[in-house]
Coordinates of C-alpha atoms and ligand atoms in Angstrom, one line a residue:
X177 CA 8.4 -24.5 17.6
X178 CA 11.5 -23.7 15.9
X179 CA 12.5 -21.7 13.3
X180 CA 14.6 -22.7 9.8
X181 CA 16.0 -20.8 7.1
X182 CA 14.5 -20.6 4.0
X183 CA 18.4 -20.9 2.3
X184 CA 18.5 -23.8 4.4
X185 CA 22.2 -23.9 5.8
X186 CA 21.3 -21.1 9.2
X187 CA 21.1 -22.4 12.6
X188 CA 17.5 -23.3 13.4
X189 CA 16.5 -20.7 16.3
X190 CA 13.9 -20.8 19.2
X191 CA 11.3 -17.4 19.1
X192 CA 13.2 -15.3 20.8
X193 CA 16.5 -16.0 18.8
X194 CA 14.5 -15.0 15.8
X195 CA 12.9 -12.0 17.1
X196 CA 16.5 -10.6 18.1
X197 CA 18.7 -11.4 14.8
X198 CA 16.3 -10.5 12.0
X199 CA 18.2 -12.2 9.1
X200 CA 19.6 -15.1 9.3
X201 CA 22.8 -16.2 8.6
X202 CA 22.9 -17.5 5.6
X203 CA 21.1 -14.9 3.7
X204 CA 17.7 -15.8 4.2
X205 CA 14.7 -15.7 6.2
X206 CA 13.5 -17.2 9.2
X207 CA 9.8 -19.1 9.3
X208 CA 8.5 -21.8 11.5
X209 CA 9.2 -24.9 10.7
X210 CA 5.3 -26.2 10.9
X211 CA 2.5 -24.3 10.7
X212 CA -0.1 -24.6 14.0
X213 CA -3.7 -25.4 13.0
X214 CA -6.6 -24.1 14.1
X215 CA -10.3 -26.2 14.6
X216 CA -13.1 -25.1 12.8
X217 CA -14.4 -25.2 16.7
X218 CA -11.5 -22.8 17.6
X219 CA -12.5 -20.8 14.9
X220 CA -16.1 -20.1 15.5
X221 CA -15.2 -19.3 19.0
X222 CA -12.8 -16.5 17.8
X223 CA -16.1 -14.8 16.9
X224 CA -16.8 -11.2 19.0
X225 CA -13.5 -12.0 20.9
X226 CA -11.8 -8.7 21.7
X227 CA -8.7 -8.1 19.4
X228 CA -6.1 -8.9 22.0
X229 CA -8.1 -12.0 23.0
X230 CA -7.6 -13.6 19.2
X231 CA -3.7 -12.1 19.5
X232 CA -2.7 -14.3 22.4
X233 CA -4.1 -17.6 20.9
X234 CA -3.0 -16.5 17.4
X235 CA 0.3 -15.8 18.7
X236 CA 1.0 -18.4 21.4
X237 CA 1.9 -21.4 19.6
X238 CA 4.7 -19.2 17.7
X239 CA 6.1 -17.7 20.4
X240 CA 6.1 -21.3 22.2
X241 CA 7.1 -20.9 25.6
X242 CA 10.0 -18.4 24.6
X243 CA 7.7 -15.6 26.7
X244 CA 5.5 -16.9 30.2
X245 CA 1.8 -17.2 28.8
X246 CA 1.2 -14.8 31.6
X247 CA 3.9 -11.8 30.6
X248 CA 3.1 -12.3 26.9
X249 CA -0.8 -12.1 27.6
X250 CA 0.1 -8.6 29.8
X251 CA 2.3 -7.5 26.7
X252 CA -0.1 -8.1 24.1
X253 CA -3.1 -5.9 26.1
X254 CA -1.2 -3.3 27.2
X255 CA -0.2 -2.7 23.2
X256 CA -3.3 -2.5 21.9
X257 CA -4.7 -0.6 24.5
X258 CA -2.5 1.9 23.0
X259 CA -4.4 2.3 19.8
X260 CA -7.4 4.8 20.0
X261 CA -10.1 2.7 18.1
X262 CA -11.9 0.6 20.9
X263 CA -12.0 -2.0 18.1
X264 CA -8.3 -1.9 17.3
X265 CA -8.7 -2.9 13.8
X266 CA -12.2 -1.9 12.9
X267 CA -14.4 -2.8 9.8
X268 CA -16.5 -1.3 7.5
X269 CA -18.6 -2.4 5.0
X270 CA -18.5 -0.7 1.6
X271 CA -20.7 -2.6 -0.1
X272 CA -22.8 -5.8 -0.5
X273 CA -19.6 -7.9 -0.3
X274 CA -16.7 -5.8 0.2
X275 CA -15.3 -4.9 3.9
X276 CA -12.8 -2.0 4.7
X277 CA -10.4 -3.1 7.6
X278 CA -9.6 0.3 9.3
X279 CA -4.9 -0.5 10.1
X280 CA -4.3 3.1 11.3
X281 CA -5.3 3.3 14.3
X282 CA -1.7 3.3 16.0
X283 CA 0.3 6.0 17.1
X284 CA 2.0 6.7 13.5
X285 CA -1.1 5.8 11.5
X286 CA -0.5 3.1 9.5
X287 CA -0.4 -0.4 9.7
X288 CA 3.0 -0.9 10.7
X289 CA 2.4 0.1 13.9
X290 CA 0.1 -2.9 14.8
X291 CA 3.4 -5.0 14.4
X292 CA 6.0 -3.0 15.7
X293 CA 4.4 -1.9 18.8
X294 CA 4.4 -5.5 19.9
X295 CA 7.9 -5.7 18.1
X296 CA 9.6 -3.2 20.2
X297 CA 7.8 -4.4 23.6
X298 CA 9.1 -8.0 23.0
X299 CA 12.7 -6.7 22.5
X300 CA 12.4 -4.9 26.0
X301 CA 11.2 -7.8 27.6
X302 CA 13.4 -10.3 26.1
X303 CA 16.5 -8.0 26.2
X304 CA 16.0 -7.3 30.0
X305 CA 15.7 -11.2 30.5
X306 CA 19.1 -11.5 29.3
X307 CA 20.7 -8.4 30.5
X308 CA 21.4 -7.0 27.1
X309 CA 21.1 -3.9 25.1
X310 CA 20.8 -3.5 21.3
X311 CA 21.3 -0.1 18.8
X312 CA 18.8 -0.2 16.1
X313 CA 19.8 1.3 13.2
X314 CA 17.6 1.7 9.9
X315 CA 17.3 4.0 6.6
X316 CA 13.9 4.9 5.7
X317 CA 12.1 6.9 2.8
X318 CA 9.2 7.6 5.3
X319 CA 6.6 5.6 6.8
X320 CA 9.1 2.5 8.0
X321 CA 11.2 5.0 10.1
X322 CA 8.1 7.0 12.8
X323 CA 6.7 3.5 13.3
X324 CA 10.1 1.9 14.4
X325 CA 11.0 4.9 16.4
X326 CA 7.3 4.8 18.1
X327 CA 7.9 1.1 18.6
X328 CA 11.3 2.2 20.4
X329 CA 10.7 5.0 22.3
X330 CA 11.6 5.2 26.0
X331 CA 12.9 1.5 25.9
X332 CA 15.4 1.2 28.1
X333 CA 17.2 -1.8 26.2
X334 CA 17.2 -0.1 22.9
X335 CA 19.0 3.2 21.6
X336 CA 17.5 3.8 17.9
X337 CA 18.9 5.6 15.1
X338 CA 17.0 6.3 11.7
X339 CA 18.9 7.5 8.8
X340 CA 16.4 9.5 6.7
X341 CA 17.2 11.4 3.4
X342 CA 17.2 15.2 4.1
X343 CA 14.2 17.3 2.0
X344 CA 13.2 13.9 1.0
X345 CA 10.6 12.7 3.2
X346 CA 7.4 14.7 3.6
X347 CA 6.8 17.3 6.6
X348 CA 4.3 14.9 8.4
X349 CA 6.5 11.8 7.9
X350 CA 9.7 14.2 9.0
X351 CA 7.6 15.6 11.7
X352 CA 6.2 12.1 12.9
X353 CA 10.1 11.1 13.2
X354 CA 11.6 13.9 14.8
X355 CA 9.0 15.3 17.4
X356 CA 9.6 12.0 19.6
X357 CA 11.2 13.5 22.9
X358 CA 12.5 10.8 24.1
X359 CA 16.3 10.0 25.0
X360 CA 16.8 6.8 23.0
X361 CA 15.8 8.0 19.8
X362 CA 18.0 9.5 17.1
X363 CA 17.1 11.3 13.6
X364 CA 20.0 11.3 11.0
X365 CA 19.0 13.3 8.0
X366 CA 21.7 12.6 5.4
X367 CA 22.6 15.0 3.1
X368 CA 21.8 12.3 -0.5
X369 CA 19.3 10.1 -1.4
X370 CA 17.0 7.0 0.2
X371 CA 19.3 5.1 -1.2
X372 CA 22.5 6.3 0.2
X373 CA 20.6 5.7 3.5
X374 CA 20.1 2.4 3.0
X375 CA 24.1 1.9 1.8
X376 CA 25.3 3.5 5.0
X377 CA 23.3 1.1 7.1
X378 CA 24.2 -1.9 5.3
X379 CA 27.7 -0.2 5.9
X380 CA 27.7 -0.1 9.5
X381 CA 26.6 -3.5 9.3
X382 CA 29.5 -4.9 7.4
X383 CA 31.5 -3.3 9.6
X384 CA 32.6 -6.2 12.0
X385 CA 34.4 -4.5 14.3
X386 CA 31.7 -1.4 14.6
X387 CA 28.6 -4.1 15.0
X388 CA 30.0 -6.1 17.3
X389 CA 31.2 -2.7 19.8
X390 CA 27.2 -0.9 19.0
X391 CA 25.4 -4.2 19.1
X392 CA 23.9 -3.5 15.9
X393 CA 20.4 -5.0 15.7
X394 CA 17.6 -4.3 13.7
X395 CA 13.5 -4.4 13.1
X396 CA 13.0 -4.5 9.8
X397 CA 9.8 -6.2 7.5
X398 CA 11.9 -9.6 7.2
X399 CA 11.8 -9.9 11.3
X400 CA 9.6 -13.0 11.3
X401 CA 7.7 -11.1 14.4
X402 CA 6.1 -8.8 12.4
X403 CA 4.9 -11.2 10.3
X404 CA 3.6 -13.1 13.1
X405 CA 1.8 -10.5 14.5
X406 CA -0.1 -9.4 11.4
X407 CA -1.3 -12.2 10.6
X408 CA -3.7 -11.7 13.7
X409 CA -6.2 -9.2 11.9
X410 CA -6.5 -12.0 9.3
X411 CA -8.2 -13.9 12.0
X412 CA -10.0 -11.0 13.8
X413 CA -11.6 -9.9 10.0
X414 CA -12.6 -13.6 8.8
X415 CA -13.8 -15.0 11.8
X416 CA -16.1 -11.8 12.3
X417 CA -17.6 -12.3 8.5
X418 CA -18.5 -15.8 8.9
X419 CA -15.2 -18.2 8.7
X420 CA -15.1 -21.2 9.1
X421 CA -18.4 -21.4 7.6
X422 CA -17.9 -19.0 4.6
X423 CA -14.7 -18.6 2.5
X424 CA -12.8 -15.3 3.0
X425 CA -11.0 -12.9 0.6
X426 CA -8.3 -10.4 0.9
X427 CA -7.2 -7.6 -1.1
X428 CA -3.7 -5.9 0.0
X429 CA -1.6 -3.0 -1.1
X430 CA 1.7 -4.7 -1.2
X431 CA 5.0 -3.4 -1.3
X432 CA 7.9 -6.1 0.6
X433 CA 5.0 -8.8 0.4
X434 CA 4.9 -8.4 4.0
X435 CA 1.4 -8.2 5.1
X436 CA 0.1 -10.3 2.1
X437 CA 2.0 -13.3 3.2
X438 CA 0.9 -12.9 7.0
X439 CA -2.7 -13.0 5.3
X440 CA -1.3 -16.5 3.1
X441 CA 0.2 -17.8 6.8
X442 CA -3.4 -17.4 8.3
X443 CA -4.4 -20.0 5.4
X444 CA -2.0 -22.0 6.1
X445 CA -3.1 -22.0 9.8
X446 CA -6.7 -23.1 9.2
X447 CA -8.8 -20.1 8.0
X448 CA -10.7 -20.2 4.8
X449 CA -8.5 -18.0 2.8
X450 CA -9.9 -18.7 -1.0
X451 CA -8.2 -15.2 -2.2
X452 CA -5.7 -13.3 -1.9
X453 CA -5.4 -9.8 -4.2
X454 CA -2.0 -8.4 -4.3
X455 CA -2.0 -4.8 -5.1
X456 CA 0.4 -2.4 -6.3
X457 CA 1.2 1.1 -7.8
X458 CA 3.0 1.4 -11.5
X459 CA 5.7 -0.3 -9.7
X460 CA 4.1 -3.6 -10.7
X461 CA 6.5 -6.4 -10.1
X462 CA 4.0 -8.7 -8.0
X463 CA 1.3 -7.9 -10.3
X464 CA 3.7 -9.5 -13.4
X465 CA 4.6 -11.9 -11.7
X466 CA 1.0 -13.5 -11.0
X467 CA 0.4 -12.9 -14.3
X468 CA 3.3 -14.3 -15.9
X469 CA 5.1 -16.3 -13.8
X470 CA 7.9 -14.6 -14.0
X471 CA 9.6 -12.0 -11.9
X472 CA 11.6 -9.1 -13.6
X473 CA 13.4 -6.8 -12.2
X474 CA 12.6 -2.8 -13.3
X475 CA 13.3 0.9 -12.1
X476 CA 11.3 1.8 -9.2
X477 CA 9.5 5.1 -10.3
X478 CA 7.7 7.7 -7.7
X479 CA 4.0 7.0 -7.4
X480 CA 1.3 8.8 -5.0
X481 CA 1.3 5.5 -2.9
X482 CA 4.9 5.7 -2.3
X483 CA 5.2 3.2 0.3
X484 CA 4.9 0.6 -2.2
X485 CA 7.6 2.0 -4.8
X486 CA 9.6 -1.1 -4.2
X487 CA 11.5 -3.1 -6.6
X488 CA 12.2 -6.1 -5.3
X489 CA 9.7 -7.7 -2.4
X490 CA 12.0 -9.5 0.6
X491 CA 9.3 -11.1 2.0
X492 CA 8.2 -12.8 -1.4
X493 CA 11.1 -15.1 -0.1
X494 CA 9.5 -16.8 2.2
X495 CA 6.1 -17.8 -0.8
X496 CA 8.9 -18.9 -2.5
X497 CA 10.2 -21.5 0.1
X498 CA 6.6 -23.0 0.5
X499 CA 6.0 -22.8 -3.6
X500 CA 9.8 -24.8 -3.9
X501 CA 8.4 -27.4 -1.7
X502 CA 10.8 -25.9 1.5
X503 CA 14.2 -26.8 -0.5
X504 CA 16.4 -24.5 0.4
X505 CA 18.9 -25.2 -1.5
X506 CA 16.9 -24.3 -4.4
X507 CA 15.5 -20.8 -2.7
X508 CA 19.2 -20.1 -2.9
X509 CA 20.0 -20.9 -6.0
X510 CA 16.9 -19.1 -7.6
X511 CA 17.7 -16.1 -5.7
X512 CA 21.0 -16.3 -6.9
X513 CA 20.1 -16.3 -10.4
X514 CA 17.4 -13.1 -9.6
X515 CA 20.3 -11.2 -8.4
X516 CA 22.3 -11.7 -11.3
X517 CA 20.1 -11.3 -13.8
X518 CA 17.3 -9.4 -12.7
X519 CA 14.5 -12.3 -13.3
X520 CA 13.5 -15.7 -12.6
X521 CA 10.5 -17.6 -13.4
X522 CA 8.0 -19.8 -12.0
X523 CA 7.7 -23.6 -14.3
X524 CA 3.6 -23.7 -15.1
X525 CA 2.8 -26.2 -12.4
X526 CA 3.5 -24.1 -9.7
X527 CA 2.6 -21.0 -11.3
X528 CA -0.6 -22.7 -11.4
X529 CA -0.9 -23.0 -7.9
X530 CA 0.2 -20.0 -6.8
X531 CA -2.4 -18.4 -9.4
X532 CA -5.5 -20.5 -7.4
X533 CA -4.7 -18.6 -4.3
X534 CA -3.8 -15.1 -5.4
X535 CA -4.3 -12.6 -8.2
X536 CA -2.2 -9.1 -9.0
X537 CA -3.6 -6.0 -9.7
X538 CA -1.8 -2.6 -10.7
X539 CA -3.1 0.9 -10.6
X540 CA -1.4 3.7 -11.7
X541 CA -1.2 7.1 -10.0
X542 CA -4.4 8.1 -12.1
X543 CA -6.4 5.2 -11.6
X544 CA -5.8 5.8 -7.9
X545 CA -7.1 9.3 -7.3
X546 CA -10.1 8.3 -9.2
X547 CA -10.8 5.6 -6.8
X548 CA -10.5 7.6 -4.1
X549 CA -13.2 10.1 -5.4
X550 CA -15.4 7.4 -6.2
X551 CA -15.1 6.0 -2.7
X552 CA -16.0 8.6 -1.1
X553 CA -19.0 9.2 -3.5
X554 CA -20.4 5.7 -3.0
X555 CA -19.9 5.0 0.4
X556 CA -18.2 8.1 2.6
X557 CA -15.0 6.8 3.2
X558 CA -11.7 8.8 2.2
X559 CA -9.1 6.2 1.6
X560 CA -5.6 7.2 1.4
X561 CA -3.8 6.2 -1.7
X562 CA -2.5 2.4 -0.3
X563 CA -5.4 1.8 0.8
X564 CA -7.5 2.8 -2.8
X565 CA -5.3 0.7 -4.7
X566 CA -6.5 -2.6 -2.2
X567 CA -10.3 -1.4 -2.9
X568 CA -10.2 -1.2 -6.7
X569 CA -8.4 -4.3 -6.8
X570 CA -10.9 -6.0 -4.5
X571 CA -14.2 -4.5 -7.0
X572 CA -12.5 -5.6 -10.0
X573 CA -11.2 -8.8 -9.1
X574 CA -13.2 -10.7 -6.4
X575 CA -14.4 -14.1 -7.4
X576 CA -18.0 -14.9 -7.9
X577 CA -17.4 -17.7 -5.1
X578 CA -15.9 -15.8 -2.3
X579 CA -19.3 -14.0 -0.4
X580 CA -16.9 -11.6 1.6
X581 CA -13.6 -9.6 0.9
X582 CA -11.9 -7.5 3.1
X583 CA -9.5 -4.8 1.8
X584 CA -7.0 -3.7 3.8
X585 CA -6.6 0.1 4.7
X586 CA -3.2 0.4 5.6
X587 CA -2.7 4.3 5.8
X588 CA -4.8 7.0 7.2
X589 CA -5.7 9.8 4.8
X590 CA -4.3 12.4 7.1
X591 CA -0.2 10.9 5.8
X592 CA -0.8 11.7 2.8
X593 CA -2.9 15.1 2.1
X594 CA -1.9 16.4 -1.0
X595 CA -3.2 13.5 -3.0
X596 CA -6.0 13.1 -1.2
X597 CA -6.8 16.5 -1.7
X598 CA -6.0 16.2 -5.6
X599 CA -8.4 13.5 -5.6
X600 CA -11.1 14.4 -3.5
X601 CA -11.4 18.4 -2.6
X602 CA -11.2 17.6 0.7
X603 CA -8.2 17.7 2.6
X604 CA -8.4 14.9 5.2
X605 CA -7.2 16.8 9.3
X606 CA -5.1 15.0 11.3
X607 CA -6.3 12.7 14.0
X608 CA -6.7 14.0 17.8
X609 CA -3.6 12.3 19.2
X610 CA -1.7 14.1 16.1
X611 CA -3.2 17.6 16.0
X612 CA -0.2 19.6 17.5
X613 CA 2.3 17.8 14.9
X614 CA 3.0 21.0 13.5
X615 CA 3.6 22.8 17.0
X616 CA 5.9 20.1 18.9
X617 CA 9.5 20.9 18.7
X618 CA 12.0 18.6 15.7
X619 CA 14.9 17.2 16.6
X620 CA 17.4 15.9 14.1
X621 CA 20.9 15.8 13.3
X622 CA 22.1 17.0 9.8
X623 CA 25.3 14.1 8.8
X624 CA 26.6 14.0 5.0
X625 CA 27.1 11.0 3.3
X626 CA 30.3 9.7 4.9
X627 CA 30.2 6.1 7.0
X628 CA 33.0 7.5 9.8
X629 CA 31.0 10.6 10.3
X630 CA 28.0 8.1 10.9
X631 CA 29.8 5.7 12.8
X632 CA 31.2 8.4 15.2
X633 CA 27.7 9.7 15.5
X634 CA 26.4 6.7 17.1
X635 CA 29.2 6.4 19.2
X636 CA 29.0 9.5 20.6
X637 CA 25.1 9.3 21.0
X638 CA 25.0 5.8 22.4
X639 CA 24.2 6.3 26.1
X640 CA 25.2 2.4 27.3
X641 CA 26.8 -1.0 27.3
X642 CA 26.2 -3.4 24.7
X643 CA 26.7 -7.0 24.9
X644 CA 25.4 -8.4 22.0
X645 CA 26.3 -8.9 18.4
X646 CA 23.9 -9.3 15.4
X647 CA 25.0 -10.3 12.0
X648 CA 22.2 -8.7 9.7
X649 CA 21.2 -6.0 7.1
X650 CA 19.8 -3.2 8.8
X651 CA 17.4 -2.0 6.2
X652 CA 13.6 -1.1 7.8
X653 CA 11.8 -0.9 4.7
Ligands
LIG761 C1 4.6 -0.5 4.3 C2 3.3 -0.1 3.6 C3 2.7 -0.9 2.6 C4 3.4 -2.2 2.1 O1 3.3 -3.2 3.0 P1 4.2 -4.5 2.7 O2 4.1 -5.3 4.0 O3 5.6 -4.0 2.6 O4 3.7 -5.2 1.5 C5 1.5 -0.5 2.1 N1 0.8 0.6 2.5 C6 1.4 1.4 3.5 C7 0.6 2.6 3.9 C8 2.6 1.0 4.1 O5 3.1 1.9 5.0

């Protein structure tokens, strides 16, 4: 299989070419140039496989040959052997026909981690084949930043550094980041803003001569990987409720369109995906758009559910490619005009067709701690904020046709207490493999805002040779 831009003028890359340089050249985003199909045969035999079972043959025919069957197969078990549900991704049934799909049951709980941990394995492996070794840098308001670093840790082919802002992230997201004892990782709080973050590593980034000595690299949401390995639980969650037989649903807190699209890509690939519910927080941009048609750019306000306060999705990118009939040119062009302006819009045809698939759904921070109490009123579950936003959206907009719908709980309630105590009286404890969070000893350099006292930082820090170069934005949001 190989992989295209969806700007259209970047090098077309094997797997692991993609998995190593993130961006591509040109601006845009890597995705396979074909999508594999699954039988309605293969399908039904999905059915009680273990999760790592539907992984490998989900994964295979993207990864095309790039890893030995045999080492990816040893990869893919020994990650999700790591997660402490026996289930991996479990579900639960809140109602007649809506389904809860558990996606915090990784080390940082939330559903990053069932991407990244694969991510950062298949950068070991592939990085030792080649006798190479990458620094990851990446800026993160919270969540993006423990689930890299846990991806990271103890790899031998990969020194990490993640920029967050200083007294801006909570104490468990902090803590998550900065109680990692391990050698390779590296917490820069910066004295300024989320923002200033993200400028610095976009800095280092632009800086030729500085990328090319660190071997910058990085394994943020636009890494076609992580898209490829999400779209696993798609399968895991239809095939258990009935597909290819009965049509499936899917309603997903969305904030860089990331996991929504791997749920669109398992469509593409053969399961009955009849809906797909795009959620978000005031910070509505998908919502509008699937209303409207058009995409307009706003401020990003603070929400409860902050892991979607997002202005512009990256991934909505690679919708776009498939809804502009894989033109590049014309990706580029209307991107181009977004940037500029702050808008674009879709013409009614294709707004139209994008409208039979999915539907948007905003909630605002009110809306969100009601749904949480009511949750846990009607069926015993206390969602996190994401994940209430995905099971609002799901009562109030499945269609009458679609007999099963899955909402995905991306968070557990434990990263976000306070307003899941607001909401519900309860204040959700931490899970066993978390408990001592508040004991374990932080470690964390404070930098200001400066690029050279940055740079110098991760020169000083970086512990070997690198011998790679990566042209790419380093953003892990
Ligand atoms: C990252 C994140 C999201 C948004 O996911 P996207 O793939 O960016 O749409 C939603 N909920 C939680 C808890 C997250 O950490």
């Amino acid at each position: 299989m190989k992989y295209v831009s969806t700007r259209g003028s970047a090098p077309e890359l094997a797997f692991d070419g993609v998995l190593l340089s993130g961006l591509a050249r040109d601006g845009g985003l890597y995705v396979p140039d074909g999508w594999p199909e699954f039988s309605a045969a293969e399908l039904r035999a999905m059915a009680g496989q273990s999760y790592a079972e539907i992984a490998l043959q989900v994964i295979r025919p993207f990864v095309d040959g790039a890893i030995d069957e045999a080492d990816l197969k040893r990869i893919i078990d020994k990650t999700y052997a790591g997660f402490d549900h026996a289930a991996v991704a479990p579900l639960k049934q809140l109602d007649r026909n809506l389904w809860l799909m558990e996606l915090f049951h990784g080390p940082t709980l939330a559903f990053k981690d069932y991407a990244l941990q694969l991510v950062g394995r298949l950068f070991d492996y592939v990085l030792t084949r080649r006798g190479e070794r990458v620094t990851i840098v990446g800026a993160t308001s919270g969540d993006t930043g423990s689930a890299a670093i846990e991806a990271c840790r103890d790899r031998d082919q990969v020194e990490i550094f993640i920029l967050h802002p200083q007294g801006r992230v909570s104490e468990v997201q902090r803590r998550q980041m900065t109680t990692v004892a391990a050698a390779n990782v590296h917490n820069i709080a910066i004295e300024g803003t989320f923002d200033d973050c993200q400028d610095l590593v976009k800095a280092m980034f632009n800086d030729t001569a500085f990328r090319d000595e660190m071997s910058l690299s990085a394994v943020n949401s636009i890494n076609w990987a992580r898209i490829m390995a999400q779209i696993v639980y798609y399968f895991v969650a239809g095939t258990a409720l009935g597909a290819p037989d009965r049509p499936i649903g899917f309603s997903v807190p969305s904030g860089n369109f990331g996991n929504v699209y791997a749920g669109y890509a398992a469509g593409r690939m053969g399961l009955p995906v009849a809906q797909l519910i795009v959620g978000s927080n005031r910070n509505d941009i998908l919502a509008r758009f699937f209303e409207t048609g058009s995409m307009r750019m706003e401020k990003v306000e603070p929400s409860y559910s902050p892991s979607m306060d997002i202005q512009v999705s990256s991934n909505f990118e690679r919708l776009l490619y498939d809804l502009l009939d894989r033109d590049g040119t014309a990706v580029a062009a209307t991107l181009t005009t977004f940037r500029a302006s702050g808008n674009f819009s879709l013409d009614a045809e294709r707004l139209a067709r994008v409208r039979r698939l999915f539907d948007g759904f905003r909630l605002d921070d009110a809306g969100t701690l009601e749904e949480i109490k009511q949750r846990l009123e009607s069926s015993g579950e206390l969602l996190d904020p994401h994940s209430a936003i995905g099971t609002a959206a799901a009562a109030r907009l499945r269609r009458a046709e679609i007999p099963a719908l899955v909402a995905m709980a991306t968070a557990h309630p434990a990263k976000f207490p306070d307003a899941v105590e607001k909401a519900s009286g309860r204040r959700p404890a931490l899970p066993p493999r978390l408990q001592d969070l508040y004991d374990r000893p932080e470690r964390l350099d404070v930098l200001p805002n400066d690029l050279g006292r940055v740079e110098d930082f991760v020169r000083q820090r970086q512990r070997g040779l690198n011998r790679r170069a990566f042209t790419e934005q380093g953003k892990t949001a």
